[in-house]
């Protein structure tokens, strides 16, 4: 009986550790540039640090002023993903995104 209880406890502990293990983001396969999937996942209102984590890069500031900032990110197919952020309550939040051709 103790053997069965020990085996069950070990199995539950293993499952618990697996459930708690960090999962690599889906975007980790494209460090330094934005994939089509990553670009599609970015949503209006996201804080800049959330977008940067999704994209695996911080991009390059191309314009900033008056509470607005635009960053360009290298994207799939030689394109550029441009995201415009607005300062809202002390946090840069994404407002617009578009791809250059």
GROMACS .gro file of C-alpha atoms in nm:
model
  101
    1UNK     CA    1   0.000   0.000   0.000
    2UNK     CA    2   0.286   0.238   0.082
    3UNK     CA    3   0.443   0.162  -0.256
    4UNK     CA    4   0.129   0.263  -0.445
    5UNK     CA    5   0.091   0.580  -0.240
    6UNK     CA    6   0.456   0.666  -0.303
    7UNK     CA    7   0.419   0.607  -0.676
    8UNK     CA    8   0.108   0.826  -0.691
    9UNK     CA    9   0.282   1.100  -0.494
   10UNK     CA   10   0.585   1.085  -0.724
   11UNK     CA   11   0.362   1.102  -1.033
   12UNK     CA   12   0.172   1.402  -0.897
   13UNK     CA   13   0.495   1.578  -0.804
   14UNK     CA   14   0.634   1.519  -1.153
   15UNK     CA   15   0.316   1.649  -1.316
   16UNK     CA   16   0.322   1.953  -1.090
   17UNK     CA   17   0.681   2.031  -1.185
   18UNK     CA   18   0.602   1.995  -1.553
   19UNK     CA   19   0.302   2.223  -1.523
   20UNK     CA   20   0.512   2.486  -1.346
   21UNK     CA   21   0.803   2.469  -1.593
   22UNK     CA   22   0.842   2.786  -1.797
   23UNK     CA   23   0.734   2.755  -2.156
   24UNK     CA   24   0.938   2.929  -2.420
   25UNK     CA   25   0.734   3.188  -2.609
   26UNK     CA   26   0.625   3.094  -2.958
   27UNK     CA   27   0.819   3.394  -3.081
   28UNK     CA   28   1.154   3.261  -2.955
   29UNK     CA   29   1.224   3.109  -3.296
   30UNK     CA   30   1.259   3.456  -3.455
   31UNK     CA   31   1.492   3.665  -3.237
   32UNK     CA   32   1.575   4.002  -3.391
   33UNK     CA   33   1.287   4.015  -3.636
   34UNK     CA   34   0.908   3.998  -3.639
   35UNK     CA   35   0.739   3.694  -3.791
   36UNK     CA   36   0.399   3.707  -3.959
   37UNK     CA   37   0.244   3.526  -3.658
   38UNK     CA   38   0.404   3.764  -3.407
   39UNK     CA   39   0.284   4.068  -3.602
   40UNK     CA   40  -0.069   3.929  -3.610
   41UNK     CA   41  -0.072   3.867  -3.234
   42UNK     CA   42   0.021   4.225  -3.133
   43UNK     CA   43  -0.291   4.411  -3.017
   44UNK     CA   44  -0.389   4.774  -2.979
   45UNK     CA   45  -0.351   4.886  -2.619
   46UNK     CA   46  -0.061   4.654  -2.534
   47UNK     CA   47   0.222   4.811  -2.335
   48UNK     CA   48   0.547   4.852  -2.526
   49UNK     CA   49   0.730   4.597  -2.309
   50UNK     CA   50   0.468   4.333  -2.391
   51UNK     CA   51   0.509   4.397  -2.764
   52UNK     CA   52   0.890   4.385  -2.734
   53UNK     CA   53   0.871   4.049  -2.552
   54UNK     CA   54   0.644   3.909  -2.822
   55UNK     CA   55   0.871   4.037  -3.100
   56UNK     CA   56   1.198   3.936  -2.923
   57UNK     CA   57   1.343   4.276  -3.008
   58UNK     CA   58   1.300   4.641  -2.908
   59UNK     CA   59   1.298   4.790  -3.255
   60UNK     CA   60   1.436   5.128  -3.353
   61UNK     CA   61   1.276   5.461  -3.260
   62UNK     CA   62   1.215   5.653  -3.584
   63UNK     CA   63   1.009   5.940  -3.445
   64UNK     CA   64   0.898   6.066  -3.106
   65UNK     CA   65   0.725   6.373  -2.971
   66UNK     CA   66   0.405   6.507  -2.822
   67UNK     CA   67   0.327   6.183  -2.637
   68UNK     CA   68   0.369   5.966  -2.949
   69UNK     CA   69   0.648   5.735  -3.062
   70UNK     CA   70   0.698   5.518  -3.371
   71UNK     CA   71   0.929   5.219  -3.368
   72UNK     CA   72   1.037   5.015  -3.668
   73UNK     CA   73   1.107   4.643  -3.638
   74UNK     CA   74   1.269   4.417  -3.897
   75UNK     CA   75   0.996   4.187  -4.025
   76UNK     CA   76   0.944   3.879  -4.239
   77UNK     CA   77   1.008   3.897  -4.613
   78UNK     CA   78   1.240   4.198  -4.587
   79UNK     CA   79   0.953   4.416  -4.469
   80UNK     CA   80   0.940   4.667  -4.184
   81UNK     CA   81   0.679   4.651  -3.910
   82UNK     CA   82   0.605   5.004  -3.786
   83UNK     CA   83   0.421   5.041  -3.459
   84UNK     CA   84   0.301   5.370  -3.318
   85UNK     CA   85   0.272   5.407  -2.942
   86UNK     CA   86   0.092   5.668  -2.732
   87UNK     CA   87   0.193   5.765  -2.378
   88UNK     CA   88  -0.110   5.690  -2.160
   89UNK     CA   89  -0.093   5.730  -1.781
   90UNK     CA   90   0.287   5.695  -1.791
   91UNK     CA   91   0.287   5.382  -2.011
   92UNK     CA   92   0.365   5.358  -2.382
   93UNK     CA   93   0.071   5.172  -2.541
   94UNK     CA   94   0.047   5.052  -2.900
   95UNK     CA   95  -0.217   5.236  -3.104
   96UNK     CA   96  -0.138   5.152  -3.468
   97UNK     CA   97   0.060   4.890  -3.657
   98UNK     CA   98   0.137   4.854  -4.024
   99UNK     CA   99   0.377   4.675  -4.258
  100UNK     CA  100   0.583   4.845  -4.524
  101UNK     CA  101   0.635   4.664  -4.849
   0.00000   0.00000   0.00000
